[in-house]
């Protein structure tokens, strides 16, 4: 089984995991590798990874994210700009404040799968004494 990217009538790109098997080399086309590397770069920074992990449970304002992750508001703004530019998060104005959320609900599932994989590769990554809620 392989995956394929399909475009819907509304212009959205969807991932089809039921596609017929294709040449595995063709699946590693430059456009695919650039897209995966782009997302990988966005998630390679611990603060940005922390932001998307926090957002998988719902939207948050930058000040709350900055306080929770222990970074300055300016640093948080820069990280959110990067994540927004990568298409991973979106913002919505609520009065005078912006609230950020994951751009696609499928990202929350992907993050859960990444956490499960991380735990299976290194069961000591989460110290149960600290009350990890991954």
mmCIF file of N, CA and C in Angstrom:
data_model
loop_
_atom_site.group_PDB
_atom_site.id
_atom_site.type_symbol
_atom_site.label_atom_id
_atom_site.label_comp_id
_atom_site.label_asym_id
_atom_site.label_seq_id
_atom_site.Cartn_x
_atom_site.Cartn_y
_atom_site.Cartn_z
ATOM 1 N N UNK A 1 0.850 -1.173 0.000
ATOM 2 C CA UNK A 1 0.000 0.000 0.000
ATOM 3 C C UNK A 1 0.894 1.234 0.000
ATOM 4 N N UNK A 2 0.506 2.220 -0.800
ATOM 5 C CA UNK A 2 1.228 3.477 -0.846
ATOM 6 C C UNK A 2 0.255 4.621 -0.638
ATOM 7 N N UNK A 3 0.793 5.803 -0.604
ATOM 8 C CA UNK A 3 -0.058 6.976 -0.441
ATOM 9 C C UNK A 3 0.008 7.825 -1.693
ATOM 10 N N UNK A 4 -1.025 8.604 -1.905
ATOM 11 C CA UNK A 4 -1.062 9.516 -3.033
ATOM 12 C C UNK A 4 -1.730 10.804 -2.597
ATOM 13 N N UNK A 5 -1.271 11.911 -3.157
ATOM 14 C CA UNK A 5 -1.899 13.195 -2.893
ATOM 15 C C UNK A 5 -2.910 13.454 -3.998
ATOM 16 N N UNK A 6 -4.141 13.755 -3.636
ATOM 17 C CA UNK A 6 -5.194 14.051 -4.592
ATOM 18 C C UNK A 6 -5.731 15.441 -4.312
ATOM 19 N N UNK A 7 -6.167 16.121 -5.377
ATOM 20 C CA UNK A 7 -6.773 17.431 -5.202
ATOM 21 C C UNK A 7 -8.276 17.304 -5.380
ATOM 22 N N UNK A 8 -9.047 17.817 -4.409
ATOM 23 C CA UNK A 8 -10.503 17.768 -4.462
ATOM 24 C C UNK A 8 -11.015 18.887 -5.349
ATOM 25 N N UNK A 9 -12.305 18.860 -5.640
ATOM 26 C CA UNK A 9 -12.929 19.874 -6.477
ATOM 27 C C UNK A 9 -12.779 21.268 -5.875
ATOM 28 N N UNK A 10 -12.727 21.361 -4.554
ATOM 29 C CA UNK A 10 -12.596 22.661 -3.895
ATOM 30 C C UNK A 10 -11.142 23.134 -3.843
ATOM 31 N N UNK A 11 -10.218 22.347 -4.398
ATOM 32 C CA UNK A 11 -8.823 22.746 -4.424
ATOM 33 C C UNK A 11 -8.012 22.258 -3.247
ATOM 34 N N UNK A 12 -8.640 21.538 -2.304
ATOM 35 C CA UNK A 12 -7.915 21.020 -1.147
ATOM 36 C C UNK A 12 -7.122 19.791 -1.561
ATOM 37 N N UNK A 13 -5.975 19.622 -0.927
ATOM 38 C CA UNK A 13 -5.166 18.437 -1.181
ATOM 39 C C UNK A 13 -5.455 17.418 -0.096
ATOM 40 N N UNK A 14 -5.737 16.183 -0.511
ATOM 41 C CA UNK A 14 -6.012 15.119 0.444
ATOM 42 C C UNK A 14 -4.998 14.008 0.252
ATOM 43 N N UNK A 15 -4.836 13.209 1.268
ATOM 44 C CA UNK A 15 -3.908 12.091 1.235
ATOM 45 C C UNK A 15 -4.704 10.819 1.075
ATOM 46 N N UNK A 16 -4.449 10.078 -0.004
ATOM 47 C CA UNK A 16 -5.149 8.828 -0.275
ATOM 48 C C UNK A 16 -4.214 7.678 0.084
ATOM 49 N N UNK A 17 -4.545 6.954 1.161
ATOM 50 C CA UNK A 17 -3.685 5.849 1.600
ATOM 51 C C UNK A 17 -4.121 4.516 1.018
ATOM 52 N N UNK A 18 -5.133 4.527 0.165
ATOM 53 C CA UNK A 18 -5.613 3.294 -0.433
ATOM 54 C C UNK A 18 -5.176 3.167 -1.881
ATOM 55 N N UNK A 19 -4.286 4.014 -2.338
ATOM 56 C CA UNK A 19 -3.841 3.991 -3.721
ATOM 57 C C UNK A 19 -3.153 2.673 -4.043
ATOM 58 N N UNK A 20 -3.217 2.322 -5.306
ATOM 59 C CA UNK A 20 -2.543 1.106 -5.761
ATOM 60 C C UNK A 20 -1.036 1.275 -5.633
ATOM 61 N N UNK A 21 -0.315 0.177 -5.408
ATOM 62 C CA UNK A 21 1.141 0.271 -5.281
ATOM 63 C C UNK A 21 1.763 0.892 -6.531
ATOM 64 N N UNK A 22 2.736 1.766 -6.303
ATOM 65 C CA UNK A 22 3.466 2.403 -7.389
ATOM 66 C C UNK A 22 4.949 2.188 -7.156
ATOM 67 N N UNK A 23 5.706 2.644 -8.117
ATOM 68 C CA UNK A 23 7.146 2.581 -7.988
ATOM 69 C C UNK A 23 7.550 3.390 -6.757
ATOM 70 N N UNK A 24 8.218 2.765 -5.806
ATOM 71 C CA UNK A 24 8.577 3.426 -4.552
ATOM 72 C C UNK A 24 9.534 4.590 -4.759
ATOM 73 N N UNK A 25 10.346 4.519 -5.765
ATOM 74 C CA UNK A 25 11.260 5.621 -6.052
ATOM 75 C C UNK A 25 10.462 6.852 -6.481
ATOM 76 N N UNK A 26 9.429 6.670 -7.289
ATOM 77 C CA UNK A 26 8.615 7.796 -7.760
ATOM 78 C C UNK A 26 7.899 8.470 -6.602
ATOM 79 N N UNK A 27 7.616 7.738 -5.545
ATOM 80 C CA UNK A 27 6.958 8.323 -4.373
ATOM 81 C C UNK A 27 7.888 9.274 -3.629
ATOM 82 N N UNK A 28 9.170 9.178 -3.885
ATOM 83 C CA UNK A 28 10.143 10.066 -3.247
ATOM 84 C C UNK A 28 10.510 11.203 -4.205
ATOM 85 N N UNK A 29 9.513 11.679 -4.933
ATOM 86 C CA UNK A 29 9.727 12.769 -5.885
ATOM 87 C C UNK A 29 10.213 14.011 -5.148
ATOM 88 N N UNK A 30 10.950 14.874 -5.838
ATOM 89 C CA UNK A 30 11.468 16.084 -5.189
ATOM 90 C C UNK A 30 10.388 16.914 -4.497
ATOM 91 N N UNK A 31 9.215 17.014 -5.080
ATOM 92 C CA UNK A 31 8.146 17.796 -4.437
ATOM 93 C C UNK A 31 7.744 17.182 -3.105
ATOM 94 N N UNK A 32 7.690 15.844 -3.031
ATOM 95 C CA UNK A 32 7.328 15.169 -1.785
ATOM 96 C C UNK A 32 8.420 15.346 -0.734
ATOM 97 N N UNK A 33 9.652 15.161 -1.153
ATOM 98 C CA UNK A 33 10.742 15.269 -0.184
ATOM 99 C C UNK A 33 10.871 16.696 0.333
ATOM 100 N N UNK A 34 10.659 17.702 -0.541
ATOM 101 C CA UNK A 34 10.692 19.093 -0.078
ATOM 102 C C UNK A 34 9.582 19.352 0.933
ATOM 103 N N UNK A 35 8.389 18.827 0.673
ATOM 104 C CA UNK A 35 7.256 19.048 1.582
ATOM 105 C C UNK A 35 7.519 18.416 2.948
ATOM 106 N N UNK A 36 8.029 17.204 2.952
ATOM 107 C CA UNK A 36 8.319 16.519 4.221
ATOM 108 C C UNK A 36 9.456 17.224 4.949
ATOM 109 N N UNK A 37 10.486 17.637 4.222
ATOM 110 C CA UNK A 37 11.603 18.346 4.850
ATOM 111 C C UNK A 37 11.150 19.686 5.415
ATOM 112 N N UNK A 38 10.219 20.352 4.744
ATOM 113 C CA UNK A 38 9.695 21.632 5.210
ATOM 114 C C UNK A 38 8.995 21.462 6.559
ATOM 115 N N UNK A 39 8.143 20.449 6.670
ATOM 116 C CA UNK A 39 7.456 20.174 7.938
ATOM 117 C C UNK A 39 8.466 19.721 8.986
ATOM 118 N N UNK A 40 9.401 18.877 8.588
ATOM 119 C CA UNK A 40 10.428 18.415 9.518
ATOM 120 C C UNK A 40 11.246 19.566 10.071
ATOM 121 N N UNK A 41 11.567 20.533 9.228
ATOM 122 C CA UNK A 41 12.311 21.711 9.695
ATOM 123 C C UNK A 41 11.487 22.485 10.720
ATOM 124 N N UNK A 42 10.210 22.655 10.438
ATOM 125 C CA UNK A 42 9.343 23.398 11.362
ATOM 126 C C UNK A 42 9.291 22.717 12.722
ATOM 127 N N UNK A 43 9.263 21.406 12.738
ATOM 128 C CA UNK A 43 9.152 20.660 13.993
ATOM 129 C C UNK A 43 10.503 20.355 14.631
ATOM 130 N N UNK A 44 11.602 20.719 13.968
ATOM 131 C CA UNK A 44 12.920 20.375 14.509
ATOM 132 C C UNK A 44 13.328 21.253 15.685
ATOM 133 N N UNK A 45 12.674 22.368 15.858
ATOM 134 C CA UNK A 45 12.978 23.242 16.990
ATOM 135 C C UNK A 45 12.125 22.822 18.185
ATOM 136 N N UNK A 46 12.720 22.628 19.361
ATOM 137 C CA UNK A 46 11.947 22.181 20.529
ATOM 138 C C UNK A 46 10.788 23.107 20.906
ATOM 139 N N UNK A 47 10.966 24.410 20.754
ATOM 140 C CA UNK A 47 9.867 25.320 21.087
ATOM 141 C C UNK A 47 8.720 25.157 20.105
ATOM 142 N N UNK A 48 9.031 25.080 18.811
ATOM 143 C CA UNK A 48 7.965 24.899 17.821
ATOM 144 C C UNK A 48 7.282 23.556 17.998
ATOM 145 N N UNK A 49 8.049 22.520 18.326
ATOM 146 C CA UNK A 49 7.438 21.214 18.594
ATOM 147 C C UNK A 49 6.520 21.312 19.807
ATOM 148 N N UNK A 50 6.964 22.034 20.837
ATOM 149 C CA UNK A 50 6.133 22.229 22.024
ATOM 150 C C UNK A 50 4.847 22.976 21.704
ATOM 151 N N UNK A 51 4.928 23.945 20.813
ATOM 152 C CA UNK A 51 3.740 24.708 20.431
ATOM 153 C C UNK A 51 2.708 23.797 19.776
ATOM 154 N N UNK A 52 3.126 23.022 18.782
ATOM 155 C CA UNK A 52 2.140 22.178 18.087
ATOM 156 C C UNK A 52 1.618 21.074 19.006
ATOM 157 N N UNK A 53 2.457 20.578 19.909
ATOM 158 C CA UNK A 53 1.967 19.583 20.861
ATOM 159 C C UNK A 53 0.914 20.192 21.789
ATOM 160 N N UNK A 54 1.130 21.435 22.206
ATOM 161 C CA UNK A 54 0.141 22.106 23.054
ATOM 162 C C UNK A 54 -1.143 22.376 22.283
ATOM 163 N N UNK A 55 -1.026 22.732 21.013
ATOM 164 C CA UNK A 55 -2.202 23.087 20.217
ATOM 165 C C UNK A 55 -3.033 21.875 19.803
ATOM 166 N N UNK A 56 -2.505 20.684 19.972
ATOM 167 C CA UNK A 56 -3.311 19.506 19.594
ATOM 168 C C UNK A 56 -4.513 19.346 20.515
ATOM 169 N N UNK A 57 -4.513 20.032 21.653
ATOM 170 C CA UNK A 57 -5.629 19.960 22.593
ATOM 171 C C UNK A 57 -6.578 21.147 22.471
ATOM 172 N N UNK A 58 -6.278 22.099 21.590
ATOM 173 C CA UNK A 58 -7.148 23.249 21.399
ATOM 174 C C UNK A 58 -6.357 24.517 21.187
ATOM 175 N N UNK A 59 -7.058 25.589 20.881
ATOM 176 C CA UNK A 59 -6.399 26.852 20.571
ATOM 177 C C UNK A 59 -5.880 27.545 21.832
ATOM 178 N N UNK A 60 -4.852 28.366 21.638
ATOM 179 C CA UNK A 60 -4.247 29.122 22.737
ATOM 180 C C UNK A 60 -3.771 30.466 22.208
ATOM 181 N N UNK A 61 -3.687 31.426 23.112
ATOM 182 C CA UNK A 61 -3.123 32.723 22.738
ATOM 183 C C UNK A 61 -1.606 32.664 22.937
ATOM 184 N N UNK A 62 -0.870 33.491 22.195
ATOM 185 C CA UNK A 62 0.591 33.452 22.277
ATOM 186 C C UNK A 62 1.140 33.691 23.678
ATOM 187 N N UNK A 63 0.512 34.576 24.441
ATOM 188 C CA UNK A 63 1.031 34.861 25.790
ATOM 189 C C UNK A 63 0.969 33.620 26.673
ATOM 190 N N UNK A 64 -0.124 32.867 26.591
ATOM 191 C CA UNK A 64 -0.239 31.636 27.377
ATOM 192 C C UNK A 64 0.780 30.597 26.927
ATOM 193 N N UNK A 65 0.961 30.473 25.614
ATOM 194 C CA UNK A 65 1.949 29.518 25.102
ATOM 195 C C UNK A 65 3.356 29.915 25.557
ATOM 196 N N UNK A 66 3.660 31.213 25.487
ATOM 197 C CA UNK A 66 4.990 31.684 25.895
ATOM 198 C C UNK A 66 5.241 31.379 27.367
ATOM 199 N N UNK A 67 4.242 31.641 28.210
ATOM 200 C CA UNK A 67 4.402 31.380 29.639
ATOM 201 C C UNK A 67 4.572 29.890 29.908
ATOM 202 N N UNK A 68 3.774 29.078 29.252
ATOM 203 C CA UNK A 68 3.826 27.628 29.476
ATOM 204 C C UNK A 68 5.148 27.028 29.006
ATOM 205 N N UNK A 69 5.666 27.536 27.887
ATOM 206 C CA UNK A 69 6.893 26.971 27.316
ATOM 207 C C UNK A 69 8.156 27.697 27.781
ATOM 208 N N UNK A 70 7.985 28.745 28.595
ATOM 209 C CA UNK A 70 9.138 29.435 29.161
ATOM 210 C C UNK A 70 9.967 30.218 28.151
ATOM 211 N N UNK A 71 9.311 30.864 27.193
ATOM 212 C CA UNK A 71 10.023 31.689 26.220
ATOM 213 C C UNK A 71 9.425 33.096 26.239
ATOM 214 N N UNK A 72 10.160 34.046 25.691
ATOM 215 C CA UNK A 72 9.660 35.416 25.642
ATOM 216 C C UNK A 72 8.519 35.517 24.629
ATOM 217 N N UNK A 73 7.723 36.560 24.779
ATOM 218 C CA UNK A 73 6.623 36.774 23.829
ATOM 219 C C UNK A 73 7.162 37.023 22.424
ATOM 220 N N UNK A 74 8.302 37.721 22.313
ATOM 221 C CA UNK A 74 8.893 37.973 20.998
ATOM 222 C C UNK A 74 9.338 36.665 20.351
ATOM 223 N N UNK A 75 9.981 35.814 21.129
ATOM 224 C CA UNK A 75 10.392 34.509 20.617
ATOM 225 C C UNK A 75 9.166 33.704 20.183
ATOM 226 N N UNK A 76 8.105 33.734 20.991
ATOM 227 C CA UNK A 76 6.884 33.012 20.645
ATOM 228 C C UNK A 76 6.311 33.534 19.336
ATOM 229 N N UNK A 77 6.308 34.840 19.174
ATOM 230 C CA UNK A 77 5.808 35.440 17.939
ATOM 231 C C UNK A 77 6.592 34.938 16.731
ATOM 232 N N UNK A 78 7.914 34.876 16.863
ATOM 233 C CA UNK A 78 8.754 34.385 15.766
ATOM 234 C C UNK A 78 8.456 32.926 15.442
ATOM 235 N N UNK A 79 8.301 32.107 16.463
ATOM 236 C CA UNK A 79 8.015 30.690 16.233
ATOM 237 C C UNK A 79 6.638 30.505 15.602
ATOM 238 N N UNK A 80 5.653 31.258 16.059
ATOM 239 C CA UNK A 80 4.312 31.155 15.480
ATOM 240 C C UNK A 80 4.303 31.624 14.030
ATOM 241 N N UNK A 81 5.092 32.631 13.704
ATOM 242 C CA UNK A 81 5.209 33.090 12.321
ATOM 243 C C UNK A 81 5.771 31.977 11.445
ATOM 244 N N UNK A 82 6.780 31.286 11.935
ATOM 245 C CA UNK A 82 7.370 30.162 11.201
ATOM 246 C C UNK A 82 6.330 29.063 10.982
ATOM 247 N N UNK A 83 5.630 28.686 12.051
ATOM 248 C CA UNK A 83 4.639 27.611 11.946
ATOM 249 C C UNK A 83 3.476 28.003 11.040
ATOM 250 N N UNK A 84 3.093 29.250 11.079
ATOM 251 C CA UNK A 84 2.020 29.732 10.201
ATOM 252 C C UNK A 84 2.503 29.710 8.754
ATOM 253 N N UNK A 85 3.743 30.128 8.534
ATOM 254 C CA UNK A 85 4.326 30.115 7.195
ATOM 255 C C UNK A 85 4.440 28.717 6.617
ATOM 256 N N UNK A 86 4.639 27.743 7.480
ATOM 257 C CA UNK A 86 4.724 26.341 7.044
ATOM 258 C C UNK A 86 3.343 25.725 6.849
ATOM 259 N N UNK A 87 2.309 26.452 7.253
ATOM 260 C CA UNK A 87 0.957 25.946 7.097
ATOM 261 C C UNK A 87 0.513 25.009 8.200
ATOM 262 N N UNK A 88 1.257 24.973 9.314
ATOM 263 C CA UNK A 88 0.906 24.050 10.394
ATOM 264 C C UNK A 88 -0.096 24.640 11.377
ATOM 265 N N UNK A 89 -0.099 25.968 11.526
ATOM 266 C CA UNK A 89 -1.030 26.611 12.446
ATOM 267 C C UNK A 89 -1.761 27.746 11.740
ATOM 268 N N UNK A 90 -2.906 28.097 12.280
ATOM 269 C CA UNK A 90 -3.674 29.245 11.815
ATOM 270 C C UNK A 90 -3.994 30.120 13.015
ATOM 271 N N UNK A 91 -4.318 31.364 12.738
ATOM 272 C CA UNK A 91 -4.689 32.269 13.823
ATOM 273 C C UNK A 91 -6.074 32.832 13.564
ATOM 274 N N UNK A 92 -6.737 33.145 14.672
ATOM 275 C CA UNK A 92 -8.072 33.723 14.622
ATOM 276 C C UNK A 92 -8.114 34.846 15.642
ATOM 277 N N UNK A 93 -8.604 36.003 15.213
ATOM 278 C CA UNK A 93 -8.730 37.140 16.120
ATOM 279 C C UNK A 93 -9.954 36.953 16.993
ATOM 280 N N UNK A 94 -9.773 37.144 18.286
ATOM 281 C CA UNK A 94 -10.870 37.145 19.250
ATOM 282 C C UNK A 94 -10.731 38.434 20.050
ATOM 283 N N UNK A 95 -11.459 39.428 19.626
ATOM 284 C CA UNK A 95 -11.299 40.727 20.249
ATOM 285 C C UNK A 95 -9.941 41.293 19.900
ATOM 286 N N UNK A 96 -9.188 41.680 20.912
ATOM 287 C CA UNK A 96 -7.858 42.241 20.700
ATOM 288 C C UNK A 96 -6.773 41.182 20.623
ATOM 289 N N UNK A 97 -7.114 39.918 20.834
ATOM 290 C CA UNK A 97 -6.105 38.862 20.919
ATOM 291 C C UNK A 97 -6.245 37.854 19.784
ATOM 292 N N UNK A 98 -5.116 37.300 19.385
ATOM 293 C CA UNK A 98 -5.099 36.216 18.407
ATOM 294 C C UNK A 98 -5.038 34.897 19.164
ATOM 295 N N UNK A 99 -5.725 33.911 18.661
ATOM 296 C CA UNK A 99 -5.655 32.554 19.196
ATOM 297 C C UNK A 99 -5.187 31.646 18.070
ATOM 298 N N UNK A 100 -4.258 30.795 18.389
ATOM 299 C CA UNK A 100 -3.673 29.899 17.399
ATOM 300 C C UNK A 100 -4.196 28.488 17.593
ATOM 301 N N UNK A 101 -4.352 27.793 16.467
ATOM 302 C CA UNK A 101 -4.777 26.398 16.497
ATOM 303 C C UNK A 101 -4.079 25.671 15.352
ATOM 304 N N UNK A 102 -4.139 24.343 15.386
ATOM 305 C CA UNK A 102 -3.567 23.547 14.310
ATOM 306 C C UNK A 102 -4.359 23.807 13.033
ATOM 307 N N UNK A 103 -3.665 23.899 11.928
ATOM 308 C CA UNK A 103 -4.307 24.204 10.654
ATOM 309 C C UNK A 103 -5.157 23.046 10.146
ATOM 310 N N UNK A 104 -4.807 21.835 10.530
ATOM 311 C CA UNK A 104 -5.523 20.655 10.062
ATOM 312 C C UNK A 104 -5.678 19.690 11.229
ATOM 313 N N UNK A 105 -6.914 19.241 11.480
ATOM 314 C CA UNK A 105 -7.113 18.294 12.592
ATOM 315 C C UNK A 105 -6.291 17.014 12.448
ATOM 316 N N UNK A 106 -5.937 16.650 11.230
ATOM 317 C CA UNK A 106 -5.130 15.440 11.015
ATOM 318 C C UNK A 106 -3.752 15.585 11.642
ATOM 319 N N UNK A 107 -3.298 16.809 11.817
ATOM 320 C CA UNK A 107 -1.996 17.020 12.441
ATOM 321 C C UNK A 107 -1.982 16.527 13.879
ATOM 322 N N UNK A 108 -3.092 16.680 14.591
ATOM 323 C CA UNK A 108 -3.161 16.188 15.976
ATOM 324 C C UNK A 108 -2.964 14.677 16.011
ATOM 325 N N UNK A 109 -3.591 13.973 15.073
ATOM 326 C CA UNK A 109 -3.429 12.511 14.999
ATOM 327 C C UNK A 109 -1.995 12.148 14.646
ATOM 328 N N UNK A 110 -1.398 12.894 13.733
ATOM 329 C CA UNK A 110 -0.009 12.624 13.349
ATOM 330 C C UNK A 110 0.929 12.853 14.529
ATOM 331 N N UNK A 111 0.662 13.893 15.306
ATOM 332 C CA UNK A 111 1.485 14.155 16.490
ATOM 333 C C UNK A 111 1.333 13.054 17.527
ATOM 334 N N UNK A 112 0.110 12.554 17.705
ATOM 335 C CA UNK A 112 -0.112 11.423 18.620
ATOM 336 C C UNK A 112 0.685 10.211 18.162
ATOM 337 N N UNK A 113 0.678 9.951 16.848
ATOM 338 C CA UNK A 113 1.437 8.822 16.306
ATOM 339 C C UNK A 113 2.935 9.028 16.505
ATOM 340 N N UNK A 114 3.407 10.264 16.332
ATOM 341 C CA UNK A 114 4.825 10.551 16.546
ATOM 342 C C UNK A 114 5.214 10.353 18.003
ATOM 343 N N UNK A 115 4.331 10.751 18.932
ATOM 344 C CA UNK A 115 4.606 10.530 20.351
ATOM 345 C C UNK A 115 4.649 9.035 20.667
ATOM 346 N N UNK A 116 3.733 8.284 20.100
ATOM 347 C CA UNK A 116 3.725 6.830 20.317
ATOM 348 C C UNK A 116 5.002 6.205 19.774
ATOM 349 N N UNK A 117 5.431 6.644 18.602
ATOM 350 C CA UNK A 117 6.666 6.124 18.015
ATOM 351 C C UNK A 117 7.863 6.501 18.885
ATOM 352 N N UNK A 118 7.892 7.739 19.344
ATOM 353 C CA UNK A 118 8.977 8.186 20.210
ATOM 354 C C UNK A 118 9.055 7.330 21.466
ATOM 355 N N UNK A 119 7.901 7.076 22.059
ATOM 356 C CA UNK A 119 7.876 6.260 23.273
ATOM 357 C C UNK A 119 8.315 4.828 22.995
ATOM 358 N N UNK A 120 7.916 4.265 21.839
ATOM 359 C CA UNK A 120 8.322 2.889 21.535
ATOM 360 C C UNK A 120 9.818 2.804 21.252
ATOM 361 N N UNK A 121 10.397 3.856 20.680
ATOM 362 C CA UNK A 121 11.842 3.862 20.419
ATOM 363 C C UNK A 121 12.654 4.120 21.683
ATOM 364 N N UNK A 122 12.085 4.926 22.593
ATOM 365 C CA UNK A 122 12.781 5.267 23.830
ATOM 366 C C UNK A 122 11.766 5.376 24.965
ATOM 367 N N UNK A 123 11.457 4.248 25.622
ATOM 368 C CA UNK A 123 10.458 4.269 26.701
ATOM 369 C C UNK A 123 10.827 5.175 27.867
ATOM 370 N N UNK A 124 12.086 5.607 27.951
ATOM 371 C CA UNK A 124 12.490 6.491 29.049
ATOM 372 C C UNK A 124 12.277 7.962 28.709
ATOM 373 N N UNK A 125 11.716 8.273 27.520
ATOM 374 C CA UNK A 125 11.558 9.684 27.126
ATOM 375 C C UNK A 125 10.580 10.410 28.043
ATOM 376 N N UNK A 126 9.640 9.699 28.599
ATOM 377 C CA UNK A 126 8.670 10.305 29.510
ATOM 378 C C UNK A 126 8.869 9.701 30.889
ATOM 379 N N UNK A 127 9.229 10.520 31.813
ATOM 380 C CA UNK A 127 9.448 10.076 33.183
ATOM 381 C C UNK A 127 8.093 10.043 33.898
ATOM 382 N N UNK A 128 7.624 8.865 34.244
ATOM 383 C CA UNK A 128 6.308 8.750 34.854
ATOM 384 C C UNK A 128 6.207 9.481 36.188
ATOM 385 N N UNK A 129 7.338 9.761 36.828
ATOM 386 C CA UNK A 129 7.316 10.479 38.099
ATOM 387 C C UNK A 129 6.915 11.943 37.936
ATOM 388 N N UNK A 130 7.112 12.485 36.726
ATOM 389 C CA UNK A 130 6.780 13.902 36.489
ATOM 390 C C UNK A 130 5.328 14.057 36.045
ATOM 391 N N UNK A 131 4.604 12.971 35.940
ATOM 392 C CA UNK A 131 3.204 13.059 35.559
ATOM 393 C C UNK A 131 3.001 13.347 34.086
ATOM 394 N N UNK A 132 3.816 12.774 33.217
ATOM 395 C CA UNK A 132 3.700 12.989 31.794
ATOM 396 C C UNK A 132 2.314 12.598 31.313
ATOM 397 N N UNK A 133 1.729 13.451 30.494
ATOM 398 C CA UNK A 133 0.386 13.173 29.963
ATOM 399 C C UNK A 133 0.401 13.051 28.458
ATOM 400 N N UNK A 134 1.529 12.611 27.909
ATOM 401 C CA UNK A 134 1.626 12.472 26.447
ATOM 402 C C UNK A 134 0.503 11.597 25.946
#
